[in-house]
Amino acid sequence: MVDYIGVNVICYGLRTDFRSNLFEGSRRLFEVADTIDEIKSTCTCGRKTIINARIDSAGDFVQEGAQVEIGGDDRYIAVCRKCWRNKRISQAARATLPFDDMD
């Protein structure tokens, strides 16, 4: 559309899945985008978030499963690379998760 009829196209979405793998659609958008503006957020440890980690009902990181699973704050938490690599959510973040028993 941009090249043929001169319409600007703006896309919003996630770059990677809960395992840090690019989504197929994200990969293609990165390949053809004229510009990329990142919306930045901060992990509970203070670092920049880069992963939307999938969590289970106990608040533990999930490492297996389908690439796409519908869910909100009850299934995903944005974390930095270090917290994702260590599979750890700081106690401050765990206190805000919507689960009854986190101990």
N, CA, C and O atoms as a printed pandas DataFrame, in Angstrom:
     atom_number atom_name residue_name chain_id  residue_number  x_coord  y_coord  z_coord
0              1         N          MET        A               1    0.827   -1.193    0.000
1              2        CA          MET        A               1    0.000    0.000    0.000
2              3         C          MET        A               1    0.865    1.249    0.000
3              4         O          MET        A               1    0.549    2.229   -0.674
4              5         N          VAL        A               2    1.943    1.216    0.746
5              6        CA          VAL        A               2    2.822    2.379    0.830
6              7         C          VAL        A               2    3.390    2.711   -0.547
7              8         O          VAL        A               2    3.363    3.865   -0.975
8              9         N          ASP        A               3    3.895    1.710   -1.225
9             10        CA          ASP        A               3    4.558    1.932   -2.511
10            11         C          ASP        A               3    3.593    2.148   -3.669
11            12         O          ASP        A               3    3.913    2.878   -4.607
12            13         N          TYR        A               4    2.419    1.526   -3.622
13            14        CA          TYR        A               4    1.519    1.573   -4.772
14            15         C          TYR        A               4    0.469    2.674   -4.723
15            16         O          TYR        A               4    0.119    3.239   -5.759
16            17         N          ILE        A               5   -0.037    2.986   -3.532
17            18        CA          ILE        A               5   -1.072    4.033   -3.479
18            19         C          ILE        A               5   -0.724    5.157   -2.508
19            20         O          ILE        A               5   -1.542    6.046   -2.272
20            21         N          GLY        A               6    0.480    5.124   -1.945
21            22        CA          GLY        A               6    0.950    6.229   -1.116
22            23         C          GLY        A               6    0.279    6.370    0.231
23            24         O          GLY        A               6    0.190    7.477    0.761
24            25         N          VAL        A               7   -0.197    5.269    0.798
25            26        CA          VAL        A               7   -0.843    5.301    2.106
26            27         C          VAL        A               7    0.156    4.877    3.174
27            28         O          VAL        A               7    0.818    3.849    3.031
28            29         N          ASN        A               8    0.268    5.650    4.227
29            30        CA          ASN        A               8    1.131    5.260    5.338
30            31         C          ASN        A               8    0.497    4.116    6.110
31            32         O          ASN        A               8   -0.714    4.107    6.330
32            33         N          VAL        A               9    1.303    3.160    6.519
33            34        CA          VAL        A               9    0.833    2.023    7.289
34            35         C          VAL        A               9    1.557    2.014    8.627
35            36         O          VAL        A               9    2.786    2.061    8.677
36            37         N          ILE        A              10    0.795    1.954    9.705
37            38        CA          ILE        A              10    1.370    1.913   11.053
38            39         C          ILE        A              10    0.934    0.612   11.702
39            40         O          ILE        A              10   -0.255    0.293   11.726
40            41         N          CYS        A              11    1.893   -0.139   12.227
41            42        CA          CYS        A              11    1.607   -1.432   12.858
42            43         C          CYS        A              11    2.072   -1.409   14.304
43            44         O          CYS        A              11    3.080   -0.783   14.630
44            45         N          TYR        A              12    1.341   -2.087   15.159
45            46        CA          TYR        A              12    1.701   -2.246   16.558
46            47         C          TYR        A              12    1.677   -3.736   16.869
47            48         O          TYR        A              12    0.808   -4.462   16.386
48            49         N          GLY        A              13    2.618   -4.184   17.663
49            50        CA          GLY        A              13    2.588   -5.587   18.039
50            51         C          GLY        A              13    3.819   -5.993   18.814
51            52         O          GLY        A              13    4.721   -5.193   19.060
52            53         N          LEU        A              14    3.832   -7.246   19.187
53            54        CA          LEU        A              14    4.954   -7.801   19.920
54            55         C          LEU        A              14    6.029   -8.268   18.950
55            56         O          LEU        A              14    5.733   -8.778   17.869
56            57         N          ARG        A              15    7.267   -8.086   19.350
57            58        CA          ARG        A              15    8.384   -8.532   18.527
58            59         C          ARG        A              15    8.614  -10.029   18.676
59            60         O          ARG        A              15    8.789  -10.734   17.683
60            61         N          THR        A              16    8.615  -10.517   19.917
61            62        CA          THR        A              16    8.950  -11.917   20.165
62            63         C          THR        A              16    7.919  -12.599   21.049
63            64         O          THR        A              16    7.123  -11.951   21.728
64            65         N          ASP        A              17    7.957  -13.933   21.020
65            66        CA          ASP        A              17    7.064  -14.718   21.865
66            67         C          ASP        A              17    7.698  -14.937   23.240
67            68         O          ASP        A              17    8.747  -14.369   23.543
68            69         N          PHE        A              18    7.059  -15.759   24.066
69            70        CA          PHE        A              18    7.516  -15.974   25.440
70            71         C          PHE        A              18    8.841  -16.723   25.526
71            72         O          PHE        A              18    9.438  -16.802   26.600
72            73         N          ARG        A              19    9.307  -17.276   24.401
73            74        CA          ARG        A              19   10.611  -17.954   24.361
74            75         C          ARG        A              19   11.678  -17.069   23.726
75            76         O          ARG        A              19   12.809  -17.515   23.533
76            77         N          SER        A              20   11.345  -15.843   23.402
77            78        CA          SER        A              20   12.189  -14.834   22.752
78            79         C          SER        A              20   12.406  -15.108   21.268
79            80         O          SER        A              20   13.383  -14.623   20.698
80            81         N          ASN        A              21   11.529  -15.865   20.631
81            82        CA          ASN        A              21   11.583  -16.106   19.186
82            83         C          ASN        A              21   10.697  -15.102   18.467
83            84         O          ASN        A              21    9.589  -14.806   18.914
84            85         N          LEU        A              22   11.195  -14.574   17.337
85            86        CA          LEU        A              22   10.392  -13.647   16.553
86            87         C          LEU        A              22    9.116  -14.313   16.052
87            88         O          LEU        A              22    9.124  -15.475   15.645
88            89         N          PHE        A              23    8.028  -13.563   16.088
89            90        CA          PHE        A              23    6.823  -13.989   15.396
90            91         C          PHE        A              23    7.084  -13.836   13.900
91            92         O          PHE        A              23    7.800  -12.923   13.490
92            93         N          GLU        A              24    6.514  -14.715   13.083
93            94        CA          GLU        A              24    6.716  -14.652   11.633
94            95         C          GLU        A              24    6.314  -13.287   11.078
95            96         O          GLU        A              24    7.046  -12.702   10.280
96            97         N          GLY        A              25    5.152  -12.778   11.497
97            98        CA          GLY        A              25    4.708  -11.465   11.030
98            99         C          GLY        A              25    5.622  -10.346   11.471
99           100         O          GLY        A              25    5.862   -9.404   10.715
100          101         N          SER        A              26    6.139  -10.437   12.693
101          102        CA          SER        A              26    7.073   -9.422   13.194
102          103         C          SER        A              26    8.346   -9.419   12.367
103          104         O          SER        A              26    8.874   -8.360   12.027
104          105         N          ARG        A              27    8.838  -10.616   12.043
105          106        CA          ARG        A              27   10.056  -10.722   11.233
106          107         C          ARG        A              27    9.891   -9.961    9.914
107          108         O          ARG        A              27   10.765   -9.193    9.514
108          109         N          ARG        A              28    8.766  -10.187    9.254
109          110        CA          ARG        A              28    8.549   -9.528    7.957
110          111         C          ARG        A              28    8.406   -8.024    8.111
111          112         O          ARG        A              28    8.921   -7.269    7.286
112          113         N          LEU        A              29    7.720   -7.577    9.145
113          114        CA          LEU        A              29    7.594   -6.133    9.368
114          115         C          LEU        A              29    8.948   -5.483    9.606
115          116         O          LEU        A              29    9.196   -4.384    9.110
116          117         N          PHE        A              30    9.825   -6.136   10.351
117          118        CA          PHE        A              30   11.176   -5.602   10.566
118          119         C          PHE        A              30   11.951   -5.532    9.249
119          120         O          PHE        A              30   12.761   -4.627    9.049
120          121         N          GLU        A              31   11.703   -6.475    8.366
121          122        CA          GLU        A              31   12.407   -6.503    7.081
122          123         C          GLU        A              31   12.004   -5.353    6.166
123          124         O          GLU        A              31   12.841   -4.849    5.417
124          125         N          VAL        A              32   10.751   -4.929    6.206
125          126        CA          VAL        A              32   10.264   -3.934    5.242
126          127         C          VAL        A              32    9.966   -2.562    5.852
127          128         O          VAL        A              32    9.632   -1.632    5.118
128          129         N          ALA        A              33   10.077   -2.414    7.157
129          130        CA          ALA        A              33    9.717   -1.146    7.808
130          131         C          ALA        A              33   10.684   -0.022    7.438
131          132         O          ALA        A              33   11.899   -0.218    7.406
132          133         N          ASP        A              34   10.132    1.144    7.163
133          134        CA          ASP        A              34   10.961    2.328    6.947
134          135         C          ASP        A              34   11.516    2.826    8.281
135          136         O          ASP        A              34   12.677    3.226    8.371
136          137         N          THR        A              35   10.683    2.796    9.305
137          138        CA          THR        A              35   11.114    3.204   10.643
138          139         C          THR        A              35   10.506    2.259   11.668
139          140         O          THR        A              35    9.460    1.652   11.438
140          141         N          ILE        A              36   11.182    2.151   12.798
141          142        CA          ILE        A              36   10.685    1.330   13.903
142          143         C          ILE        A              36   10.803    2.158   15.175
143          144         O          ILE        A              36   11.896    2.584   15.548
144          145         N          ASP        A              37    9.686    2.380   15.831
145          146        CA          ASP        A              37    9.654    3.087   17.105
146          147         C          ASP        A              37    9.260    2.091   18.177
147          148         O          ASP        A              37    8.209    1.457   18.088
148          149         N          GLU        A              38   10.093    1.955   19.179
149          150        CA          GLU        A              38    9.846    0.999   20.249
150          151         C          GLU        A              38    9.202    1.682   21.440
151          152         O          GLU        A              38    9.638    2.754   21.861
152          153         N          ILE        A              39    8.172    1.067   21.978
153          154        CA          ILE        A              39    7.561    1.555   23.214
154          155         C          ILE        A              39    8.302    0.874   24.352
155          156         O          ILE        A              39    8.267   -0.350   24.478
156          157         N          LYS        A              40    8.963    1.655   25.170
157          158        CA          LYS        A              40    9.803    1.089   26.220
158          159         C          LYS        A              40    9.053    0.982   27.535
159          160         O          LYS        A              40    8.235    1.835   27.881
160          161         N          SER        A              41    9.354   -0.087   28.259
161          162        CA          SER        A              41    8.818   -0.268   29.606
162          163         C          SER        A              41    9.930   -0.805   30.490
163          164         O          SER        A              41   10.973   -1.236   30.000
164          165         N          THR        A              42    9.698   -0.774   31.797
165          166        CA          THR        A              42   10.728   -1.128   32.763
166          167         C          THR        A              42   10.330   -2.361   33.556
167          168         O          THR        A              42    9.202   -2.469   34.037
168          169         N          CYS        A              43   11.267   -3.285   33.687
169          170        CA          CYS        A              43   11.104   -4.489   34.502
170          171         C          CYS        A              43   11.054   -4.076   35.976
171          172         O          CYS        A              43   11.493   -2.981   36.328
172          173         N          THR        A              44   10.533   -4.925   36.816
173          174        CA          THR        A              44   10.483   -4.610   38.245
174          175         C          THR        A              44   11.871   -4.457   38.849
175          176         O          THR        A              44   12.017   -3.842   39.906
176          177         N          CYS        A              45   12.905   -5.009   38.191
177          178        CA          CYS        A              45   14.280   -4.868   38.682
178          179         C          CYS        A              45   14.898   -3.557   38.216
179          180         O          CYS        A              45   15.992   -3.202   38.656
180          181         N          GLY        A              46   14.216   -2.832   37.332
181          182        CA          GLY        A              46   14.701   -1.537   36.869
182          183         C          GLY        A              46   15.264   -1.531   35.456
183          184         O          GLY        A              46   15.493   -0.457   34.900
184          185         N          ARG        A              47   15.493   -2.687   34.861
185          186        CA          ARG        A              47   16.030   -2.763   33.506
186          187         C          ARG        A              47   14.900   -2.665   32.470
187          188         O          ARG        A              47   13.720   -2.797   32.794
188          189         N          LYS        A              48   15.303   -2.428   31.213
189          190        CA          LYS        A              48   14.360   -2.361   30.094
190          191         C          LYS        A              48   13.770   -3.744   29.828
191          192         O          LYS        A              48   14.496   -4.737   29.776
192          193         N          THR        A              49   12.442   -3.803   29.658
193          194        CA          THR        A              49   11.795   -5.079   29.349
194          195         C          THR        A              49   11.977   -5.406   27.869
195          196         O          THR        A              49   11.933   -4.525   27.010
196          197         N          ILE        A              50   12.182   -6.701   27.593
197          198        CA          ILE        A              50   12.301   -7.143   26.208
198          199         C          ILE        A              50   11.514   -8.425   25.946
199          200         O          ILE        A              50   11.316   -8.798   24.789
200          201         N          ILE        A              51   11.065   -9.102   26.999
201          202        CA          ILE        A              51   10.369  -10.384   26.858
202          203         C          ILE        A              51    9.011  -10.306   27.546
203          204         O          ILE        A              51    8.897   -9.772   28.649
204          205         N          ASN        A              52    7.999  -10.831   26.900
205          206        CA          ASN        A              52    6.706  -11.029   27.548
206          207         C          ASN        A              52    6.675  -12.476   28.013
207          208         O          ASN        A              52    6.230  -13.363   27.285
208          209         N          ALA        A              53    7.151  -12.705   29.229
209          210        CA          ALA        A              53    7.253  -14.063   29.765
210          211         C          ALA        A              53    5.872  -14.621   30.050
211          212         O          ALA        A              53    5.011  -13.927   30.590
212          213         N          ARG        A              54    5.666  -15.879   29.683
213          214        CA          ARG        A              54    4.414  -16.564   29.997
214          215         C          ARG        A              54    4.560  -17.155   31.395
215          216         O          ARG        A              54    5.592  -17.738   31.728
216          217         N          ILE        A              55    3.520  -16.998   32.206
217          218        CA          ILE        A              55    3.554  -17.497   33.576
218          219         C          ILE        A              55    2.378  -18.436   33.818
219          220         O          ILE        A              55    1.351  -18.353   33.145
220          221         N          ASP        A              56    2.546  -19.330   34.792
221          222        CA          ASP        A              56    1.459  -20.240   35.150
222          223         C          ASP        A              56    0.683  -19.672   36.333
223          224         O          ASP        A              56    0.940  -18.544   36.754
224          225         N          SER        A              57   -0.250  -20.429   36.869
225          226        CA          SER        A              57   -1.108  -19.933   37.951
226          227         C          SER        A              57   -0.345  -19.681   39.241
227          228         O          SER        A              57   -0.851  -18.994   40.129
228          229         N          ALA        A              58    0.874  -20.227   39.365
229          230        CA          ALA        A              58    1.705  -19.979   40.550
230          231         C          ALA        A              58    2.651  -18.806   40.327
231          232         O          ALA        A              58    3.389  -18.427   41.236
232          233         N          GLY        A              59    2.638  -18.228   39.127
233          234        CA          GLY        A              59    3.532  -17.113   38.820
234          235         C          GLY        A              59    4.897  -17.554   38.346
235          236         O          GLY        A              59    5.804  -16.728   38.238
236          237         N          ASP        A              60    5.075  -18.853   38.056
237          238        CA          ASP        A              60    6.343  -19.368   37.559
238          239         C          ASP        A              60    6.397  -19.271   36.047
239          240         O          ASP        A              60    5.365  -19.348   35.380
240          241         N          PHE        A              61    7.599  -19.101   35.496
241          242        CA          PHE        A              61    7.774  -19.006   34.055
242          243         C          PHE        A              61    7.419  -20.321   33.375
243          244         O          PHE        A              61    7.775  -21.399   33.851
244          245         N          VAL        A              62    6.709  -20.214   32.253
245          246        CA          VAL        A              62    6.362  -21.367   31.426
246          247         C          VAL        A              62    7.355  -21.401   30.270
247          248         O          VAL        A              62    7.630  -20.371   29.656
248          249         N          GLN        A              63    7.896  -22.588   29.972
249          250        CA          GLN        A              63    8.895  -22.694   28.914
250          251         C          GLN        A              63    8.445  -23.547   27.740
251          252         O          GLN        A              63    9.154  -23.624   26.737
252          253         N          GLU        A              64    7.292  -24.188   27.836
253          254        CA          GLU        A              64    6.771  -25.054   26.786
254          255         C          GLU        A              64    5.374  -24.589   26.392
255          256         O          GLU        A              64    4.695  -23.893   27.147
256          257         N          GLY        A              65    4.965  -24.988   25.198
257          258        CA          GLY        A              65    3.601  -24.699   24.767
258          259         C          GLY        A              65    3.551  -24.037   23.414
259          260         O          GLY        A              65    4.577  -23.744   22.800
260          261         N          ALA        A              66    2.332  -23.806   22.961
261          262        CA          ALA        A              66    2.112  -23.177   21.659
262          263         C          ALA        A              66    2.675  -21.762   21.655
263          264         O          ALA        A              66    2.733  -21.106   22.695
264          265         N          GLN        A              67    3.086  -21.298   20.483
265          266        CA          GLN        A              67    3.658  -19.956   20.383
266          267         C          GLN        A              67    2.648  -18.888   20.787
267          268         O          GLN        A              67    3.006  -17.898   21.424
268          269         N          VAL        A              68    1.400  -19.089   20.421
269          270        CA          VAL        A              68    0.350  -18.105   20.725
270          271         C          VAL        A              68   -0.619  -18.705   21.733
271          272         O          VAL        A              68   -1.153  -19.795   21.529
272          273         N          GLU        A              69   -0.833  -17.986   22.807
273          274        CA          GLU        A              69   -1.844  -18.357   23.806
274          275         C          GLU        A              69   -2.474  -17.063   24.287
275          276         O          GLU        A              69   -1.779  -16.167   24.764
276          277         N          ILE        A              70   -3.768  -16.967   24.163
277          278        CA          ILE        A              70   -4.472  -15.746   24.534
278          279         C          ILE        A              70   -4.457  -15.587   26.046
279          280         O          ILE        A              70   -4.733  -16.530   26.788
280          281         N          GLY        A              71   -4.130  -14.384   26.489
281          282        CA          GLY        A              71   -4.123  -14.100   27.913
282          283         C          GLY        A              71   -3.655  -12.685   28.163
283          284         O          GLY        A              71   -3.107  -12.029   27.278
284          285         N          GLY        A              72   -3.872  -12.236   29.349
285          286        CA          GLY        A              72   -3.464  -10.894   29.737
286          287         C          GLY        A              72   -2.483  -10.969   30.882
287          288         O          GLY        A              72   -1.554  -11.776   30.876
288          289         N          ASP        A              73   -2.703  -10.109   31.874
289          290        CA          ASP        A              73   -1.807  -10.058   33.032
290          291         C          ASP        A              73   -1.799  -11.359   33.821
291          292         O          ASP        A              73   -0.879  -11.606   34.600
292          293         N          ASP        A              74   -2.815  -12.192   33.627
293          294        CA          ASP        A              74   -2.857  -13.476   34.330
294          295         C          ASP        A              74   -1.956  -14.512   33.672
295          296         O          ASP        A              74   -1.687  -15.552   34.273
296          297         N          ARG        A              75   -1.476  -14.256   32.440
297          298        CA          ARG        A              75   -0.649  -15.229   31.703
298          299         C          ARG        A              75    0.710  -14.684   31.285
299          300         O          ARG        A              75    1.608  -15.465   30.969
300          301         N          TYR        A              76    0.885  -13.359   31.274
301          302        CA          TYR        A              76    2.131  -12.769   30.785
302          303         C          TYR        A              76    2.591  -11.645   31.690
303          304         O          TYR        A              76    1.787  -10.931   32.290
304          305         N          ILE        A              77    3.924  -11.506   31.774
305          306        CA          ILE        A              77    4.516  -10.387   32.490
306          307         C          ILE        A              77    5.745   -9.932   31.708
307          308         O          ILE        A              77    6.559  -10.757   31.292
308          309         N          ALA        A              78    5.879   -8.634   31.510
309          310        CA          ALA        A              78    7.024   -8.090   30.784
310          311         C          ALA        A              78    8.234   -8.063   31.711
311          312         O          ALA        A              78    8.172   -7.536   32.822
312          313         N          VAL        A              79    9.336   -8.640   31.233
313          314        CA          VAL        A              79   10.560   -8.716   32.036
314          315         C          VAL        A              79   11.775   -8.386   31.180
315          316         O          VAL        A              79   11.709   -8.415   29.951
316          317         N          CYS        A              80   12.890   -8.070   31.845
317          318        CA          CYS        A              80   14.152   -7.821   31.156
318          319         C          CYS        A              80   14.809   -9.156   30.793
319          320         O          CYS        A              80   14.364  -10.216   31.233
320          321         N          ARG        A              81   15.857   -9.091   29.997
321          322        CA          ARG        A              81   16.559  -10.299   29.578
322          323         C          ARG        A              81   17.129  -11.074   30.770
323          324         O          ARG        A              81   17.059  -12.303   30.801
324          325         N          LYS        A              82   17.693  -10.359   31.749
325          326        CA          LYS        A              82   18.310  -11.034   32.897
326          327         C          LYS        A              82   17.273  -11.793   33.727
327          328         O          LYS        A              82   17.498  -12.949   34.086
328          329         N          CYS        A              83   16.146  -11.158   34.035
329          330        CA          CYS        A              83   15.097  -11.837   34.813
330          331         C          CYS        A              83   14.523  -13.005   34.028
331          332         O          CYS        A              83   14.218  -14.046   34.610
332          333         N          TRP        A              84   14.368  -12.849   32.695
333          334        CA          TRP        A              84   13.856  -13.941   31.871
334          335         C          TRP        A              84   14.856  -15.100   31.848
335          336         O          TRP        A              84   14.472  -16.261   31.987
336          337         N          ARG        A              85   16.125  -14.780   31.673
337          338        CA          ARG        A              85   17.158  -15.813   31.630
338          339         C          ARG        A              85   17.232  -16.569   32.947
339          340         O          ARG        A              85   17.412  -17.787   32.957
340          341         N          ASN        A              86   17.093  -15.853   34.060
341          342        CA          ASN        A              86   17.149  -16.477   35.384
342          343         C          ASN        A              86   15.817  -17.093   35.792
343          344         O          ASN        A              86   15.711  -17.713   36.850
344          345         N          LYS        A              87   14.789  -16.918   34.938
345          346        CA          LYS        A              87   13.444  -17.432   35.212
346          347         C          LYS        A              87   12.974  -16.994   36.592
347          348         O          LYS        A              87   12.478  -17.790   37.389
348          349         N          ARG        A              88   13.145  -15.710   36.841
349          350        CA          ARG        A              88   12.829  -15.171   38.159
350          351         C          ARG        A              88   12.046  -13.873   38.026
351          352         O          ARG        A              88   12.400  -12.994   37.241
352          353         N          ILE        A              89   10.986  -13.771   38.799
353          354        CA          ILE        A              89   10.223  -12.535   38.912
354          355         C          ILE        A              89   10.522  -11.996   40.302
355          356         O          ILE        A              89   10.403  -12.722   41.289
356          357         N          SER        A              90   10.904  -10.740   40.386
357          358        CA          SER        A              90   11.223  -10.176   41.697
358          359         C          SER        A              90   10.008  -10.237   42.613
359          360         O          SER        A              90    8.873  -10.267   42.139
360          361         N          GLN        A              91   10.237  -10.256   43.900
361          362        CA          GLN        A              91    9.150  -10.328   44.870
362          363         C          GLN        A              91    8.174   -9.160   44.702
363          364         O          GLN        A              91    6.972   -9.322   44.908
364          365         N          ALA        A              92    8.685   -7.997   44.331
365          366        CA          ALA        A              92    7.803   -6.840   44.135
366          367         C          ALA        A              92    6.806   -7.112   43.020
367          368         O          ALA        A              92    5.635   -6.751   43.132
368          369         N          ALA        A              93    7.260   -7.745   41.947
369          370        CA          ALA        A              93    6.361   -8.050   40.832
370          371         C          ALA        A              93    5.383   -9.144   41.214
371          372         O          ALA        A              93    4.206   -9.065   40.865
372          373         N          ARG        A              94    5.843  -10.159   41.921
373          374        CA          ARG        A              94    4.968  -11.264   42.303
374          375         C          ARG        A              94    3.802  -10.775   43.147
375          376         O          ARG        A              94    2.705  -11.328   43.074
376          377         N          ALA        A              95    4.033   -9.744   43.943
377          378        CA          ALA        A              95    2.978   -9.216   44.810
378          379         C          ALA        A              95    1.854   -8.581   43.985
379          380         O          ALA        A              95    0.728   -8.460   44.466
380          381         N          THR        A              96    2.152   -8.175   42.749
381          382        CA          THR        A              96    1.123   -7.534   41.925
382          383         C          THR        A              96    0.423   -8.503   40.992
383          384         O          THR        A              96   -0.538   -8.119   40.325
384          385         N          LEU        A              97    0.881   -9.764   40.922
385          386        CA          LEU        A              97    0.240  -10.743   40.046
386          387         C          LEU        A              97   -1.113  -11.163   40.606
387          388         O          LEU        A              97   -1.289  -11.207   41.824
388          389         N          PRO        A              98   -2.072  -11.471   39.732
389          390        CA          PRO        A              98   -3.428  -11.776   40.186
390          391         C          PRO        A              98   -3.629  -13.200   40.654
391          392         O          PRO        A              98   -4.517  -13.892   40.156
392          393         N          PHE        A              99   -2.819  -13.659   41.607
393          394        CA          PHE        A              99   -2.959  -15.011   42.144
394          395         C          PHE        A              99   -3.149  -14.924   43.643
395          396         O          PHE        A              99   -2.636  -14.009   44.287
396          397         N          ASP        A             100   -3.876  -15.862   44.194
397          398        CA          ASP        A             100   -4.162  -15.848   45.632
398          399         C          ASP        A             100   -2.967  -16.278   46.476
399          400         O          ASP        A             100   -2.618  -15.598   47.440
400          401         N          ASP        A             101   -2.333  -17.405   46.125
401          402        CA          ASP        A             101   -1.255  -17.951   46.956
402          403         C          ASP        A             101    0.034  -18.006   46.167
403          404         O          ASP        A             101    0.192  -18.864   45.299
404          405         N          MET        A             102    0.962  -17.100   46.455
405          406        CA          MET        A             102    2.208  -17.020   45.710
406          407         C          MET        A             102    3.377  -17.638   46.470
407          408         O          MET        A             102    4.487  -17.660   45.937
408          409         N          ASP        A             103    3.185  -18.138   47.682
409          410        CA          ASP        A             103    4.310  -18.662   48.469
410          411         C          ASP        A             103    4.632  -20.065   48.145
411          412         O          ASP        A             103    5.554  -20.637   48.728
